[in-house]
Amino acid sequence: MKHLGTCVVPSAPENVVNGRRWLLGQLEPLLGARHSACEDSVLLLSETLTNAIVHGGGDLVEVDAYVGTANIRIEVTDEGGDSVPHHVDDPHGEHGRGLPILAMLAKSWGFGQLDDGRLRVWFEVPHTGGSAPVRSPSRNDGTRGEAPAPSPGTAHIADR
């Protein structure tokens, strides 16, 4: 996979928009404006970056973007707070929808603690290249993808 770059985001909720804009700026020139994989990747980055800022501790969060022939891979690395990603079973709560969204839209995802104690959450979104139209938001085709080669320290992998 080709590394598109790294964006370092100050750990404050109002900075999530900067991470989204950065990622869109990396992906749109490659895949075209309003490509479904771009939109899915930006949405999933918003969820994972928000979680890293809220739960990760520290002053900065790193976002790395990669593109391969069939997938976009995003890695969000925080300073490693007191919790790891987990599902919240409160359908009426204000929080806890990020992982279900991640599980629905990502081809595969996972997380792990790095040797330096930081926590990395990663996900991959399939792309077709070119300008694929934006699909309806209710996609769930039930396909399963190959798990990517794990990053150092990966402890959890989820495929759909």
PDB file of C-alpha atoms in Angstrom:
ATOM      1  CA  MET A   1       0.000   0.000   0.000  1.00  0.00           C
ATOM      2  CA  LYS A   2       1.120   3.524  -0.725  1.00  0.00           C
ATOM      3  CA  HIS A   3       1.362   5.823   2.300  1.00  0.00           C
ATOM      4  CA  LEU A   4      -0.501   9.027   1.448  1.00  0.00           C
ATOM      5  CA  GLY A   5       0.648  10.899   4.519  1.00  0.00           C
ATOM      6  CA  THR A   6       0.226  11.586   8.206  1.00  0.00           C
ATOM      7  CA  CYS A   7      -1.978  14.221   9.818  1.00  0.00           C
ATOM      8  CA  VAL A   8      -1.324  15.150  13.444  1.00  0.00           C
ATOM      9  CA  VAL A   9      -4.492  16.424  15.110  1.00  0.00           C
ATOM     10  CA  PRO A  10      -4.542  18.296  18.434  1.00  0.00           C
ATOM     11  CA  SER A  11      -6.659  16.313  20.876  1.00  0.00           C
ATOM     12  CA  ALA A  12      -9.792  18.489  21.045  1.00  0.00           C
ATOM     13  CA  PRO A  13     -13.235  17.630  19.605  1.00  0.00           C
ATOM     14  CA  GLU A  14     -13.357  20.742  17.427  1.00  0.00           C
ATOM     15  CA  ASN A  15     -10.316  19.431  15.520  1.00  0.00           C
ATOM     16  CA  VAL A  16     -12.077  16.334  14.139  1.00  0.00           C
ATOM     17  CA  VAL A  17     -13.170  18.437  11.160  1.00  0.00           C
ATOM     18  CA  ASN A  18      -9.498  19.112  10.335  1.00  0.00           C
ATOM     19  CA  GLY A  19      -8.794  15.385  10.161  1.00  0.00           C
ATOM     20  CA  ARG A  20     -11.812  14.839   7.903  1.00  0.00           C
ATOM     21  CA  ARG A  21     -10.777  17.660   5.568  1.00  0.00           C
ATOM     22  CA  TRP A  22      -7.224  16.352   5.406  1.00  0.00           C
ATOM     23  CA  LEU A  23      -8.349  12.832   4.515  1.00  0.00           C
ATOM     24  CA  LEU A  24     -10.766  14.074   1.872  1.00  0.00           C
ATOM     25  CA  GLY A  25      -7.924  16.120   0.385  1.00  0.00           C
ATOM     26  CA  GLN A  26      -5.806  12.960   0.142  1.00  0.00           C
ATOM     27  CA  LEU A  27      -8.490  10.687  -1.330  1.00  0.00           C
ATOM     28  CA  GLU A  28     -10.482  12.888  -3.730  1.00  0.00           C
ATOM     29  CA  PRO A  29      -7.581  13.436  -6.177  1.00  0.00           C
ATOM     30  CA  LEU A  30      -7.130   9.656  -6.401  1.00  0.00           C
ATOM     31  CA  LEU A  31     -10.740   8.475  -6.491  1.00  0.00           C
ATOM     32  CA  GLY A  32     -12.787  11.497  -7.504  1.00  0.00           C
ATOM     33  CA  ALA A  33     -15.192  13.732  -5.642  1.00  0.00           C
ATOM     34  CA  ARG A  34     -18.120  12.035  -3.895  1.00  0.00           C
ATOM     35  CA  HIS A  35     -16.709   8.538  -4.379  1.00  0.00           C
ATOM     36  CA  SER A  36     -18.452   6.176  -1.949  1.00  0.00           C
ATOM     37  CA  ALA A  37     -15.133   4.908  -0.565  1.00  0.00           C
ATOM     38  CA  CYS A  38     -14.055   8.497   0.169  1.00  0.00           C
ATOM     39  CA  GLU A  39     -17.290   9.233   1.980  1.00  0.00           C
ATOM     40  CA  ASP A  40     -17.165   5.980   3.966  1.00  0.00           C
ATOM     41  CA  SER A  41     -13.524   6.577   4.907  1.00  0.00           C
ATOM     42  CA  VAL A  42     -14.195  10.137   6.053  1.00  0.00           C
ATOM     43  CA  LEU A  43     -17.208   9.040   8.129  1.00  0.00           C
ATOM     44  CA  LEU A  44     -15.229   6.222   9.759  1.00  0.00           C
ATOM     45  CA  LEU A  45     -12.309   8.560  10.403  1.00  0.00           C
ATOM     46  CA  SER A  46     -14.707  10.953  12.108  1.00  0.00           C
ATOM     47  CA  GLU A  47     -15.902   8.160  14.415  1.00  0.00           C
ATOM     48  CA  THR A  48     -12.455   6.740  15.216  1.00  0.00           C
ATOM     49  CA  LEU A  49     -10.794  10.146  15.583  1.00  0.00           C
ATOM     50  CA  THR A  50     -13.537  11.340  17.925  1.00  0.00           C
ATOM     51  CA  ASN A  51     -13.087   8.199  20.041  1.00  0.00           C
ATOM     52  CA  ALA A  52      -9.317   8.725  20.133  1.00  0.00           C
ATOM     53  CA  ILE A  53      -9.747  12.329  21.251  1.00  0.00           C
ATOM     54  CA  VAL A  54     -12.401  11.559  23.872  1.00  0.00           C
ATOM     55  CA  HIS A  55     -10.910   8.344  25.275  1.00  0.00           C
ATOM     56  CA  GLY A  56      -7.247   8.297  24.243  1.00  0.00           C
ATOM     57  CA  GLY A  57      -5.619  10.767  26.553  1.00  0.00           C
ATOM     58  CA  GLY A  58      -2.675  12.844  25.450  1.00  0.00           C
ATOM     59  CA  ASP A  59      -2.398  16.028  23.435  1.00  0.00           C
ATOM     60  CA  LEU A  60      -2.146  14.699  19.874  1.00  0.00           C
ATOM     61  CA  VAL A  61      -3.681  12.014  17.667  1.00  0.00           C
ATOM     62  CA  GLU A  62      -1.986  10.764  14.487  1.00  0.00           C
ATOM     63  CA  VAL A  63      -3.919   9.798  11.369  1.00  0.00           C
ATOM     64  CA  ASP A  64      -2.178   7.814   8.627  1.00  0.00           C
ATOM     65  CA  ALA A  65      -3.760   7.121   5.246  1.00  0.00           C
ATOM     66  CA  TYR A  66      -2.775   4.403   2.780  1.00  0.00           C
ATOM     67  CA  VAL A  67      -4.202   3.356  -0.567  1.00  0.00           C
ATOM     68  CA  GLY A  68      -3.740   0.045  -2.323  1.00  0.00           C
ATOM     69  CA  THR A  69      -5.128  -1.400  -5.511  1.00  0.00           C
ATOM     70  CA  ALA A  70      -8.394  -2.404  -3.835  1.00  0.00           C
ATOM     71  CA  ASN A  71      -8.503  -0.823  -0.358  1.00  0.00           C
ATOM     72  CA  ILE A  72      -8.058   2.380   1.574  1.00  0.00           C
ATOM     73  CA  ARG A  73      -6.472   1.874   5.000  1.00  0.00           C
ATOM     74  CA  ILE A  74      -6.705   4.449   7.764  1.00  0.00           C
ATOM     75  CA  GLU A  75      -4.830   4.206  11.062  1.00  0.00           C
ATOM     76  CA  VAL A  76      -5.695   6.422  14.043  1.00  0.00           C
ATOM     77  CA  THR A  77      -3.117   6.378  16.839  1.00  0.00           C
ATOM     78  CA  ASP A  78      -3.657   8.013  20.231  1.00  0.00           C
ATOM     79  CA  GLU A  79      -1.581   8.184  23.395  1.00  0.00           C
ATOM     80  CA  GLY A  80      -3.362   5.179  24.914  1.00  0.00           C
ATOM     81  CA  GLY A  81      -5.988   6.002  27.511  1.00  0.00           C
ATOM     82  CA  ASP A  82      -7.637   3.780  30.075  1.00  0.00           C
ATOM     83  CA  SER A  83      -9.966   1.970  27.667  1.00  0.00           C
ATOM     84  CA  VAL A  84      -9.947   0.085  24.395  1.00  0.00           C
ATOM     85  CA  PRO A  85     -12.694   0.145  21.752  1.00  0.00           C
ATOM     86  CA  HIS A  86     -15.772  -1.696  22.977  1.00  0.00           C
ATOM     87  CA  HIS A  87     -19.428  -1.922  21.992  1.00  0.00           C
ATOM     88  CA  VAL A  88     -21.989  -0.064  24.117  1.00  0.00           C
ATOM     89  CA  ASP A  89     -25.369  -1.822  24.311  1.00  0.00           C
ATOM     90  CA  ASP A  90     -27.640   1.208  24.737  1.00  0.00           C
ATOM     91  CA  PRO A  91     -29.610   1.843  21.533  1.00  0.00           C
ATOM     92  CA  HIS A  92     -31.132   4.981  23.073  1.00  0.00           C
ATOM     93  CA  GLY A  93     -27.895   6.428  24.457  1.00  0.00           C
ATOM     94  CA  GLU A  94     -26.107   9.472  23.080  1.00  0.00           C
ATOM     95  CA  HIS A  95     -22.856   7.584  22.550  1.00  0.00           C
ATOM     96  CA  GLY A  96     -21.733   4.141  21.461  1.00  0.00           C
ATOM     97  CA  ARG A  97     -22.653   4.071  17.778  1.00  0.00           C
ATOM     98  CA  GLY A  98     -19.124   4.318  16.382  1.00  0.00           C
ATOM     99  CA  LEU A  99     -18.196   0.634  16.427  1.00  0.00           C
ATOM    100  CA  PRO A 100     -21.464  -0.546  14.835  1.00  0.00           C
ATOM    101  CA  ILE A 101     -20.925   2.002  12.050  1.00  0.00           C
ATOM    102  CA  LEU A 102     -17.323   0.835  11.709  1.00  0.00           C
ATOM    103  CA  ALA A 103     -18.420  -2.801  11.534  1.00  0.00           C
ATOM    104  CA  MET A 104     -21.028  -1.996   8.882  1.00  0.00           C
ATOM    105  CA  LEU A 105     -18.907   0.101   6.513  1.00  0.00           C
ATOM    106  CA  ALA A 106     -15.356  -1.214   6.912  1.00  0.00           C
ATOM    107  CA  LYS A 107     -14.159  -4.275   5.041  1.00  0.00           C
ATOM    108  CA  SER A 108     -12.056  -5.060   8.103  1.00  0.00           C
ATOM    109  CA  TRP A 109     -10.865  -3.241  11.197  1.00  0.00           C
ATOM    110  CA  GLY A 110      -8.921  -3.804  14.369  1.00  0.00           C
ATOM    111  CA  PHE A 111      -6.973  -2.237  17.178  1.00  0.00           C
ATOM    112  CA  GLY A 112      -3.886  -2.907  19.201  1.00  0.00           C
ATOM    113  CA  GLN A 113      -1.507  -1.412  21.679  1.00  0.00           C
ATOM    114  CA  LEU A 114       1.879  -0.474  20.258  1.00  0.00           C
ATOM    115  CA  ASP A 115       5.161  -1.195  22.019  1.00  0.00           C
ATOM    116  CA  ASP A 116       5.326   2.423  23.224  1.00  0.00           C
ATOM    117  CA  GLY A 117       1.883   2.158  24.902  1.00  0.00           C
ATOM    118  CA  ARG A 118      -0.059   4.065  22.272  1.00  0.00           C
ATOM    119  CA  LEU A 119      -3.314   2.621  20.905  1.00  0.00           C
ATOM    120  CA  ARG A 120      -3.879   2.249  17.166  1.00  0.00           C
ATOM    121  CA  VAL A 121      -7.291   1.652  15.598  1.00  0.00           C
ATOM    122  CA  TRP A 122      -7.269   0.828  11.894  1.00  0.00           C
ATOM    123  CA  PHE A 123      -9.863   0.133   9.253  1.00  0.00           C
ATOM    124  CA  GLU A 124      -9.962  -0.688   5.569  1.00  0.00           C
ATOM    125  CA  VAL A 125     -12.596   0.388   3.071  1.00  0.00           C
ATOM    126  CA  PRO A 126     -12.752  -1.196  -0.397  1.00  0.00           C
ATOM    127  CA  HIS A 127     -12.572   1.067  -3.429  1.00  0.00           C
ATOM    128  CA  THR A 128     -13.014   0.494  -7.122  1.00  0.00           C
ATOM    129  CA  GLY A 129     -10.903   3.418  -8.293  1.00  0.00           C
ATOM    130  CA  GLY A 130     -12.311   6.126 -10.509  1.00  0.00           C
ATOM    131  CA  SER A 131     -15.585   7.848  -9.746  1.00  0.00           C
ATOM    132  CA  ALA A 132     -17.909   5.240  -8.285  1.00  0.00           C
ATOM    133  CA  PRO A 133     -21.228   6.832  -7.389  1.00  0.00           C
ATOM    134  CA  VAL A 134     -22.167   7.420  -3.795  1.00  0.00           C
ATOM    135  CA  ARG A 135     -24.354   4.513  -2.719  1.00  0.00           C
ATOM    136  CA  SER A 136     -27.307   4.602  -0.423  1.00  0.00           C
ATOM    137  CA  PRO A 137     -26.377   4.708   3.280  1.00  0.00           C
ATOM    138  CA  SER A 138     -28.156   1.425   4.039  1.00  0.00           C
ATOM    139  CA  ARG A 139     -25.565  -0.933   2.542  1.00  0.00           C
ATOM    140  CA  ASN A 140     -25.025  -4.299   4.143  1.00  0.00           C
ATOM    141  CA  ASP A 141     -24.064  -6.776   1.457  1.00  0.00           C
ATOM    142  CA  GLY A 142     -22.837  -9.435   3.888  1.00  0.00           C
ATOM    143  CA  THR A 143     -19.513  -9.960   2.113  1.00  0.00           C
ATOM    144  CA  ARG A 144     -16.372 -10.732   4.037  1.00  0.00           C
ATOM    145  CA  GLY A 145     -12.960  -9.478   3.143  1.00  0.00           C
ATOM    146  CA  GLU A 146      -9.461 -10.692   3.652  1.00  0.00           C
ATOM    147  CA  ALA A 147      -7.893  -9.351   6.814  1.00  0.00           C
ATOM    148  CA  PRO A 148      -4.962  -7.046   6.066  1.00  0.00           C
ATOM    149  CA  ALA A 149      -1.488  -7.660   7.349  1.00  0.00           C
ATOM    150  CA  PRO A 150      -1.735  -6.446  10.952  1.00  0.00           C
ATOM    151  CA  SER A 151       0.162  -3.440  12.215  1.00  0.00           C
ATOM    152  CA  PRO A 152       2.691  -4.050  14.975  1.00  0.00           C
ATOM    153  CA  GLY A 153       0.839  -4.743  18.183  1.00  0.00           C
ATOM    154  CA  THR A 154      -2.513  -5.550  16.594  1.00  0.00           C
ATOM    155  CA  ALA A 155      -4.581  -7.530  19.053  1.00  0.00           C
ATOM    156  CA  HIS A 156      -8.047  -7.494  17.534  1.00  0.00           C
ATOM    157  CA  ILE A 157      -9.256  -8.014  13.985  1.00  0.00           C
ATOM    158  CA  ALA A 158     -12.866  -7.883  12.888  1.00  0.00           C
ATOM    159  CA  ASP A 159     -14.022  -8.764   9.387  1.00  0.00           C
ATOM    160  CA  ARG A 160     -17.513  -8.371   8.136  1.00  0.00           C
TER     161      ARG A 160
END
